[in-house]
Short mmCIF file of C-alpha atoms and ligand atoms in Angstrom, two decimals:
data_model
loop_
_atom_site.label_atom_id
_atom_site.label_comp_id
_atom_site.label_asym_id
_atom_site.label_seq_id
_atom_site.Cartn_x
_atom_site.Cartn_y
_atom_site.Cartn_z
CA MET D 1 211.67 161.09 -13.93
CA ILE D 2 213.55 161.63 -10.70
CA SER D 3 211.38 161.22 -7.64
CA ALA D 4 211.83 162.52 -4.08
CA PRO D 5 213.92 160.23 -1.84
CA ARG D 6 212.04 157.59 0.16
CA GLY D 7 210.69 158.91 3.45
CA THR D 8 210.53 162.52 2.25
CA ARG D 9 207.56 164.36 0.83
CA ASP D 10 206.60 167.67 -0.64
CA ILE D 11 204.35 169.95 1.34
CA LEU D 12 202.14 171.41 -1.37
CA PRO D 13 200.08 174.64 -1.32
CA ALA D 14 196.92 172.79 -0.29
CA GLU D 15 198.69 171.84 2.95
CA SER D 16 201.44 174.43 3.45
CA TRP D 17 199.13 177.15 4.79
CA LYS D 18 198.05 174.73 7.52
CA TRP D 19 201.69 174.20 8.46
CA ALA D 20 202.11 177.96 8.63
CA TYR D 21 199.14 178.11 11.00
CA ILE D 22 200.73 175.54 13.33
CA VAL D 23 204.05 177.38 13.34
CA LYS D 24 202.34 180.74 13.90
CA THR D 25 200.40 179.30 16.83
CA ALA D 26 203.64 177.86 18.21
CA SER D 27 205.40 181.18 17.77
CA GLU D 28 202.66 183.02 19.70
CA THR D 29 202.60 180.42 22.46
CA MET D 30 206.40 180.55 22.78
CA LYS D 31 206.25 184.33 23.03
CA ASP D 32 203.66 184.14 25.81
CA PHE D 33 205.94 181.77 27.72
CA GLY D 34 209.00 183.98 27.21
CA PHE D 35 210.83 181.81 24.66
CA SER D 36 212.87 183.45 21.87
CA GLU D 37 213.28 181.95 18.43
CA ILE D 38 216.69 180.88 17.15
CA HIS D 39 217.84 179.44 13.82
CA LEU D 40 220.41 176.69 13.86
CA PRO D 41 222.43 174.84 11.23
CA ILE D 42 220.79 171.77 9.76
CA PHE D 43 224.11 169.92 9.81
CA GLU D 44 226.58 169.67 12.67
CA HIS D 45 229.78 167.81 13.48
CA THR D 46 228.92 164.14 13.97
CA GLU D 47 230.50 164.10 17.47
CA LEU D 48 227.83 166.52 18.70
CA PHE D 49 225.24 163.78 18.33
CA SER D 50 227.38 160.73 19.06
CA ARG D 51 228.55 162.31 22.34
CA GLY D 52 225.40 164.27 23.10
CA VAL D 53 222.58 161.93 22.14
CA GLY D 54 224.66 158.87 23.09
CA GLU D 55 226.57 156.12 21.25
CA THR D 56 224.16 153.36 22.24
CA THR D 57 220.93 155.06 21.20
CA ASP D 58 218.88 154.04 18.18
CA ILE D 59 219.44 157.47 16.68
CA VAL D 60 223.23 157.28 16.76
CA GLU D 61 223.52 153.56 16.09
CA LYS D 62 221.34 153.36 13.02
CA GLU D 63 219.32 156.44 12.15
CA MET D 64 221.78 159.23 11.34
CA TYR D 65 222.53 160.67 7.92
CA THR D 66 226.30 160.94 8.23
CA PHE D 67 228.80 161.71 5.50
CA ASN D 68 232.26 163.14 5.03
CA ASP D 69 232.26 166.58 3.50
CA ARG D 70 234.79 167.66 0.89
CA GLY D 71 237.24 168.59 3.63
CA GLY D 72 237.03 165.04 5.02
CA ARG D 73 235.11 166.06 8.17
CA SER D 74 232.32 163.85 9.42
CA ILE D 75 229.06 165.75 9.17
CA THR D 76 225.58 164.68 10.27
CA LEU D 77 222.19 166.03 9.26
CA ARG D 78 220.60 166.86 12.60
CA PRO D 79 218.39 164.00 13.87
CA GLU D 80 217.07 166.16 16.72
CA ALA D 81 217.43 169.73 17.94
CA THR D 82 218.41 169.65 21.61
CA ALA D 83 222.12 168.91 21.14
CA GLY D 84 222.38 171.75 18.60
CA VAL D 85 220.61 174.19 20.93
CA MET D 86 222.97 173.31 23.77
CA ARG D 87 225.96 173.67 21.47
CA CYS D 88 224.67 177.07 20.41
CA ALA D 89 224.14 178.22 24.01
CA LEU D 90 227.62 177.08 25.06
CA GLU D 91 229.34 178.53 22.02
CA ASN D 92 227.58 181.89 22.36
CA ASN D 93 227.91 182.04 26.17
CA LEU D 94 224.16 182.35 26.66
CA CYS D 95 224.20 180.69 30.08
CA VAL D 96 227.31 181.99 31.81
CA GLN D 97 227.31 182.89 35.51
CA GLY D 98 223.93 181.46 36.28
CA ALA D 99 222.13 183.12 33.36
CA SER D 100 219.24 181.19 31.85
CA ALA D 101 217.94 181.06 28.28
CA LYS D 102 214.56 180.09 26.85
CA LEU D 103 215.01 179.19 23.21
CA TRP D 104 212.76 177.70 20.56
CA ASN D 105 213.22 176.71 16.97
CA TRP D 106 211.50 174.71 14.30
CA GLY D 107 212.57 172.94 11.17
CA PRO D 108 213.42 169.63 9.52
CA MET D 109 215.13 166.73 11.28
CA PHE D 110 216.57 163.67 9.55
CA ARG D 111 216.49 160.05 10.62
CA HIS D 112 217.03 156.98 8.51
CA GLU D 113 213.98 155.04 9.71
CA ARG D 114 211.49 152.76 7.99
CA PRO D 115 208.94 155.16 6.49
CA GLN D 116 205.31 154.67 7.50
CA LYS D 117 202.37 156.77 8.59
CA GLY D 118 203.68 159.45 10.96
CA ARG D 119 207.29 158.34 10.44
CA TYR D 120 209.43 159.99 7.80
CA ARG D 121 213.13 160.37 7.05
CA GLN D 122 212.79 164.12 6.83
CA PHE D 123 210.28 165.28 9.40
CA TYR D 124 209.65 168.54 11.22
CA GLN D 125 209.88 169.45 14.84
CA ILE D 126 208.93 172.44 16.93
CA ASP D 127 211.44 172.49 19.73
CA ALA D 128 211.72 174.46 22.98
CA GLU D 129 214.60 174.35 25.47
CA TYR D 130 214.87 176.04 28.85
CA LEU D 131 218.56 176.19 29.76
CA GLY D 132 220.33 177.13 32.96
CA VAL D 133 217.66 176.34 35.55
CA PRO D 134 218.06 173.14 37.60
CA GLY D 135 214.81 173.36 39.57
CA ALA D 136 211.49 171.64 38.90
CA MET D 137 209.70 174.86 38.03
CA ALA D 138 211.51 174.90 34.69
CA ASP D 139 210.26 171.35 33.95
CA VAL D 140 206.72 172.47 34.73
CA GLU D 141 207.10 175.49 32.45
CA VAL D 142 208.21 173.29 29.57
CA ILE D 143 205.54 170.64 30.04
CA SER D 144 202.80 173.24 30.44
CA LEU D 145 204.09 175.07 27.37
CA SER D 146 203.73 171.96 25.23
CA LEU D 147 200.25 171.25 26.58
CA GLU D 148 199.20 174.86 26.06
CA LEU D 149 200.39 174.70 22.45
CA PHE D 150 198.22 171.65 21.85
CA ARG D 151 195.28 173.28 23.62
CA ARG D 152 195.54 176.28 21.30
CA LEU D 153 195.76 174.02 18.27
CA GLY D 154 192.58 172.32 19.45
CA LEU D 155 194.00 168.80 19.84
CA LYS D 156 191.78 166.45 21.78
CA ASN D 157 192.25 162.98 23.20
CA LEU D 158 195.83 163.58 24.41
CA GLU D 159 197.59 161.96 27.31
CA ALA D 160 200.68 163.28 29.11
CA VAL D 161 202.89 160.51 30.44
CA ILE D 162 205.74 161.29 32.82
CA ASN D 163 208.54 159.51 34.57
CA SER D 164 211.83 160.18 36.29
CA VAL D 165 214.91 158.46 34.90
CA GLY D 166 217.16 159.50 37.79
CA CYS D 167 220.60 161.04 37.61
CA GLU D 168 224.24 159.95 37.48
CA LYS D 169 224.10 159.29 41.22
CA CYS D 170 221.10 156.96 41.37
CA ARG D 171 220.84 155.55 37.86
CA PRO D 172 223.86 153.19 38.17
CA LEU D 173 222.12 151.49 41.09
CA TYR D 174 218.90 151.14 39.14
CA ARG D 175 220.80 149.95 36.09
CA LYS D 176 222.39 147.23 38.21
CA LYS D 177 218.98 146.11 39.50
CA LEU D 178 217.66 146.03 35.93
CA VAL D 179 220.57 143.98 34.62
CA GLU D 180 220.03 141.46 37.43
CA TYR D 181 216.32 141.27 36.73
CA PHE D 182 216.55 141.01 32.94
CA SER D 183 219.44 138.53 33.13
CA ALA D 184 217.07 136.21 34.95
CA HIS D 185 214.59 136.57 32.04
CA LYS D 186 217.04 136.34 29.14
CA ASP D 187 215.08 133.65 27.30
CA GLU D 188 212.04 135.96 27.04
CA LEU D 189 213.94 138.91 25.51
CA CYS D 190 214.29 139.71 21.81
CA GLU D 191 217.69 139.85 20.07
CA THR D 192 217.85 143.64 20.30
CA CYS D 193 217.09 143.62 24.01
CA LEU D 194 219.68 140.93 24.69
CA ASP D 195 222.16 143.27 23.07
CA ARG D 196 220.81 146.21 25.12
CA LEU D 197 221.24 144.24 28.33
CA GLY D 198 224.99 144.82 28.40
CA ARG D 199 225.01 148.29 26.89
CA ASN D 200 221.83 150.20 27.68
CA PRO D 201 219.47 148.09 29.81
CA LEU D 202 217.05 150.97 30.43
CA ARG D 203 216.09 150.82 26.78
CA ILE D 204 214.61 147.34 27.31
CA LEU D 205 211.81 149.03 29.26
CA ASP D 206 210.91 150.82 26.06
CA CYS D 207 210.73 147.72 23.81
CA LYS D 208 207.40 147.37 22.02
CA LYS D 209 207.72 143.59 21.43
CA GLU D 210 205.16 141.67 23.39
CA SER D 211 207.40 139.25 25.26
CA CYS D 212 209.89 141.98 26.23
CA SER D 213 207.05 144.26 27.19
CA HIS D 214 205.63 141.55 29.42
CA VAL D 215 208.97 141.05 31.18
CA ALA D 216 209.47 144.82 31.48
CA ASP D 217 206.15 145.15 33.27
CA GLY D 218 207.59 143.16 36.16
CA ALA D 219 210.92 145.01 36.23
CA PRO D 220 212.08 146.81 39.38
CA ASP D 221 210.47 150.17 39.90
CA ILE D 222 212.77 153.14 39.26
CA TYR D 223 211.04 155.13 41.99
CA ASP D 224 212.52 152.77 44.58
CA SER D 225 216.02 153.61 43.36
CA LEU D 226 215.81 157.39 43.00
CA CYS D 227 218.12 159.44 45.22
CA ASP D 228 216.57 162.02 47.52
CA GLU D 229 217.28 164.86 45.12
CA CYS D 230 215.63 163.12 42.15
CA ARG D 231 212.71 161.96 44.25
CA GLU D 232 212.10 165.47 45.52
CA HIS D 233 212.48 166.97 42.05
CA PHE D 234 209.93 164.55 40.65
CA ALA D 235 207.47 165.30 43.44
CA GLU D 236 207.83 169.02 42.71
CA VAL D 237 207.23 168.52 39.00
CA ARG D 238 204.08 166.57 39.77
CA ALA D 239 202.85 169.10 42.28
CA GLY D 240 203.48 171.90 39.79
CA LEU D 241 201.51 170.19 37.06
CA GLU D 242 198.67 169.54 39.45
CA ARG D 243 198.71 173.16 40.57
CA LEU D 244 198.19 174.22 36.96
CA GLY D 245 195.35 171.75 36.58
CA PHE D 246 197.01 169.20 34.29
CA SER D 247 196.32 165.52 34.53
CA TYR D 248 198.99 163.02 33.61
CA ARG D 249 199.81 159.34 33.85
CA LEU D 250 202.91 157.99 35.58
CA SER D 251 204.86 155.41 33.64
CA LYS D 252 207.93 153.77 35.09
CA ARG D 253 208.62 152.34 31.62
CA LEU D 254 208.98 155.67 29.84
CA VAL D 255 212.72 156.09 29.34
CA ARG D 256 212.95 157.87 25.97
CA GLY D 257 215.44 156.94 23.31
CA LEU D 258 218.10 159.51 24.05
CA ASP D 259 220.86 159.10 26.63
CA TYR D 260 220.99 162.69 27.76
CA TYR D 261 217.84 162.62 29.85
CA THR D 262 218.11 162.98 33.63
CA LYS D 263 215.25 163.19 36.11
CA THR D 264 212.08 164.17 34.24
CA ALA D 265 211.14 162.35 31.01
CA TYR D 266 207.77 162.84 29.40
CA GLU D 267 205.74 162.23 26.30
CA ILE D 268 202.43 163.44 24.98
CA LEU D 269 200.48 160.70 23.27
CA SER D 270 197.52 160.97 20.94
CA GLY D 271 194.73 158.44 20.94
CA ASP D 272 194.27 159.07 17.20
CA LEU D 273 197.64 158.13 15.74
CA GLY D 274 197.92 154.35 15.83
CA ALA D 275 201.44 152.95 16.27
CA GLN D 276 203.33 156.26 16.02
CA ASN D 277 201.35 157.82 18.82
CA ALA D 278 203.76 160.35 20.35
CA VAL D 279 203.12 163.94 19.26
CA ALA D 280 205.80 165.33 21.56
CA GLY D 281 208.53 164.15 23.85
CA GLY D 282 210.98 165.77 26.16
CA GLY D 283 212.55 165.99 29.55
CA ARG D 284 215.51 167.20 31.55
CA TYR D 285 219.11 166.76 30.44
CA ASP D 286 221.51 168.06 33.07
CA ASN D 287 224.50 166.15 31.69
CA LEU D 288 224.22 167.03 28.01
CA SER D 289 226.41 170.13 28.27
CA SER D 290 229.32 168.27 29.84
CA ALA D 291 228.87 165.36 27.42
CA ILE D 292 229.55 167.73 24.55
CA GLY D 293 232.50 169.32 26.29
CA GLY D 294 230.96 172.38 27.92
CA GLY D 295 230.59 173.51 31.51
CA LYS D 296 227.63 172.47 33.60
CA VAL D 297 224.42 173.91 32.12
CA PRO D 298 221.22 172.15 33.16
CA GLY D 299 218.32 172.10 30.73
CA VAL D 300 214.83 170.86 30.08
CA GLY D 301 212.90 170.89 26.82
CA PHE D 302 210.57 169.21 24.41
CA ALA D 303 210.22 168.50 20.72
CA CYS D 304 206.88 168.21 19.00
CA GLY D 305 206.45 166.29 15.75
CA VAL D 306 204.70 168.67 13.37
CA ASP D 307 203.92 165.93 10.81
CA ARG D 308 202.04 163.98 13.46
CA VAL D 309 200.28 167.04 14.88
CA MET D 310 199.11 167.71 11.33
CA ILE D 311 197.71 164.17 10.98
CA VAL D 312 195.85 164.44 14.29
CA MET D 313 194.46 167.90 13.51
CA GLU D 314 193.14 166.70 10.14
CA GLU D 315 191.64 163.60 11.70
CA GLN D 316 189.97 165.57 14.50
CA GLY D 317 188.72 168.29 12.15
CA CYS D 318 190.63 171.03 13.98
CA SER D 319 190.57 174.56 12.58
CA PHE D 320 193.59 175.97 10.74
CA GLY D 321 192.21 179.51 10.60
CA VAL D 322 191.34 181.00 7.24
CA ALA D 323 192.73 179.51 4.04
CA PRO D 324 194.59 182.05 1.91
CA GLU D 325 192.57 183.24 -1.06
CA ILE D 326 192.61 185.87 -3.75
CA THR D 327 190.20 188.68 -2.86
CA ALA D 328 190.10 190.54 -6.16
CA TYR D 329 190.64 189.42 -9.73
CA ALA D 330 191.31 192.14 -12.31
CA VAL D 331 189.85 191.34 -15.72
CA ALA D 332 190.73 192.87 -19.13
CA LEU D 333 187.76 193.10 -21.44
CA ASP D 334 190.06 193.52 -24.44
CA ASP D 335 193.78 193.43 -25.20
CA ALA D 336 194.14 197.22 -25.00
CA SER D 337 193.08 197.10 -21.32
CA ARG D 338 195.66 194.54 -20.24
CA PRO D 339 198.33 197.08 -19.19
CA ALA D 340 195.78 198.99 -17.06
CA VAL D 341 194.73 195.71 -15.45
CA GLN D 342 198.32 194.97 -14.55
CA VAL D 343 198.71 198.40 -12.91
CA LEU D 344 195.42 198.01 -11.01
CA THR D 345 196.47 194.55 -9.75
CA TYR D 346 199.74 195.94 -8.39
CA ASP D 347 197.91 198.88 -6.75
CA LEU D 348 195.54 196.48 -4.97
CA ARG D 349 198.46 194.34 -3.83
CA LYS D 350 200.28 197.40 -2.51
CA ALA D 351 197.17 198.16 -0.47
CA GLY D 352 197.37 194.67 1.06
CA ILE D 353 194.52 193.17 -0.95
CA PRO D 354 195.37 189.73 -2.35
CA ALA D 355 194.87 190.35 -6.07
CA GLU D 356 195.43 188.44 -9.27
CA CYS D 357 195.18 188.93 -13.01
CA ASP D 358 195.79 186.85 -16.06
CA ALA D 359 199.36 186.77 -17.34
CA SER D 360 198.96 184.50 -20.33
CA GLY D 361 196.60 186.39 -22.63
CA ARG D 362 193.51 184.33 -21.88
CA SER D 363 190.08 185.37 -23.19
CA PHE D 364 187.63 187.59 -21.30
CA LYS D 365 185.46 184.53 -20.65
CA ALA D 366 188.36 182.56 -19.18
CA GLN D 367 189.37 185.51 -17.00
CA MET D 368 185.80 185.88 -15.73
CA LYS D 369 185.82 182.20 -14.82
CA SER D 370 188.89 182.73 -12.63
CA ALA D 371 187.32 185.86 -11.16
CA GLY D 372 184.22 183.85 -10.33
CA VAL D 373 185.88 182.19 -7.33
CA CYS D 374 187.05 185.55 -5.92
CA ARG D 375 185.03 188.03 -3.92
CA PHE D 376 185.53 190.88 -6.39
CA ALA D 377 185.95 191.05 -10.19
CA CYS D 378 187.48 194.36 -11.32
CA ILE D 379 186.73 194.75 -15.01
CA ILE D 380 188.41 197.24 -17.33
CA GLY D 381 187.36 197.68 -20.98
CA SER D 382 187.72 200.50 -23.51
CA GLU D 383 185.03 202.64 -21.79
CA GLU D 384 186.64 202.30 -18.35
CA LEU D 385 190.04 202.90 -19.89
CA SER D 386 189.08 206.25 -21.36
CA ALA D 387 187.12 207.32 -18.27
CA GLY D 388 189.83 206.18 -15.82
CA THR D 389 187.35 203.90 -14.06
CA VAL D 390 186.88 200.22 -13.22
CA SER D 391 183.68 198.17 -12.92
CA VAL D 392 183.80 196.39 -9.60
CA LYS D 393 181.53 193.40 -9.30
CA ASP D 394 180.96 192.22 -5.72
CA MET D 395 180.12 188.51 -6.01
CA LYS D 396 178.88 188.30 -2.45
CA ALA D 397 176.61 191.37 -2.51
CA GLY D 398 175.59 190.77 -6.13
CA THR D 399 176.31 194.41 -7.04
CA GLN D 400 178.33 196.05 -9.81
CA GLU D 401 179.55 199.66 -9.69
CA ASN D 402 181.67 201.81 -11.92
CA ILE D 403 184.18 203.73 -9.79
CA PRO D 404 187.40 205.73 -10.34
CA VAL D 405 190.25 203.25 -10.72
CA SER D 406 192.27 205.21 -8.14
CA SER D 407 189.68 204.47 -5.44
CA ALA D 408 189.38 200.72 -6.16
CA ALA D 409 191.49 199.61 -3.18
CA GLU D 410 189.61 201.85 -0.78
CA TYR D 411 186.26 200.68 -2.21
CA ILE D 412 187.16 197.01 -1.76
CA LYS D 413 188.62 197.45 1.72
CA ALA D 414 185.45 199.18 2.88
CA ARG D 415 183.45 196.10 1.90
CA LEU D 416 185.63 193.36 3.39
P1 ATP K 501 209.18 157.51 18.33
O1 ATP K 501 209.08 156.76 19.61
O2 ATP K 501 207.87 157.73 17.68
O3 ATP K 501 210.23 157.00 17.41
P2 ATP K 501 211.11 159.33 19.38
O4 ATP K 501 211.13 159.06 20.83
O5 ATP K 501 212.17 158.77 18.51
O6 ATP K 501 209.67 158.97 18.76
P3 ATP K 501 211.82 162.09 19.77
O7 ATP K 501 213.23 161.93 19.43
O8 ATP K 501 211.43 162.28 21.16
O9 ATP K 501 210.99 160.89 19.13
O10 ATP K 501 211.18 163.26 18.90
C1 ATP K 501 210.08 164.04 19.36
C2 ATP K 501 208.88 163.92 18.44
O11 ATP K 501 209.28 164.00 17.07
C3 ATP K 501 208.16 162.58 18.53
O12 ATP K 501 207.27 162.58 19.60
C4 ATP K 501 207.44 162.54 17.20
O13 ATP K 501 206.24 163.30 17.25
C5 ATP K 501 208.40 163.22 16.26
N1 ATP K 501 209.18 162.24 15.47
C6 ATP K 501 210.25 161.51 15.86
N2 ATP K 501 210.71 160.76 14.85
C7 ATP K 501 209.90 161.01 13.78
C8 ATP K 501 209.85 160.56 12.41
N3 ATP K 501 210.75 159.70 11.93
N4 ATP K 501 208.86 161.03 11.61
C9 ATP K 501 207.95 161.93 12.08
N5 ATP K 501 207.95 162.40 13.34
C10 ATP K 501 208.91 161.96 14.18
MG1 MG K 502 212.31 157.11 17.23
#
């Protein structure tokens, strides 16, 4: 037997309708915020991610599914959506001459990580990106959009954490301060962080190991290094969130694992997820477009982990709306009635009534058993066949009526 690759899983019917509910809720929320859906390729040229996400990030260094295709080109299964959205906007000229674009998409992402609860190698993200607007109002739109999505899904016990990671003007100064500080604490840092010290010292702030975390707590504060523009932008984001009534926590240690972030970085954490506690993450990325070879297009966005949202919703007993079910089951009393049952089933379906019938020649008793879990059983035997009728048994009302087969759909609809 061949099994599914490690870190992947099948979403079976018992769960898939819940996924559809989450995506439908996202789609409605996106519409209310003015975001349009796009569909993007699942694989891209490897350079899009190595240049966009950044060579020294965990994603590019060790998590990507990269291979050469038959034409010898290096291809990568997308580990995240933002770089692809920006590529799409640049390639299709969606943001020329000051135009802005609000785009959302959802689908699988691929990262070669150690599988565990809430961490998979193929996982799903709902992603929204607001491109072309440099000002803080766009950040507030994006953050409030993600929080509104979670409000509609009924998630409780969430915490929004925000930070500013500065820009190309002020970050070098902060980076220098960090290198000085961490160099003085080298003996307390883990192997990975020692390596990060020379290449990407901001990432040390993010390290979950206890000793590194302890050192990072005492690290210089990024707020002291922000340039006026970044400082002002951050203040406006905060004021905007407060205006809309959102509470949040400031964290100078939130840097996010992707290089393209500038200014705002944020995460939404759930108190009910254990170690993998981020249900969404995002921020501003004003340099991504130039990193991938385009003109200057600022952007801000977020990605929400659907797998984790699903775990939290199950744990918190959130509603997924109504589970799909078969409303009417058409039953053949004898073999001669089977063709009429098939026609009736199709007629009900055409009328938008979820209907089912037996397709494998099972006995009347077996068919009635299947019908027993539906609201209506529509029985046709030799008498009904010759009279052109059907006996409709309403399981909920406890009634049974013989009606013309042509009015069955109408009859059922009137009782739903
Ligand atoms: P983490 O710190 O948990 O690794 P991340 O910072 O790598 O997350 P992002 O790249 O910001 O994650 O992706 C946004 C969201 O996608 C995360 O908040 C999380 O909900 C989800 N996510 C990321 N990686 C995985 C994964 N391997 N399996 C399931 N969900 C994931
Ligand atoms: Mg990660």
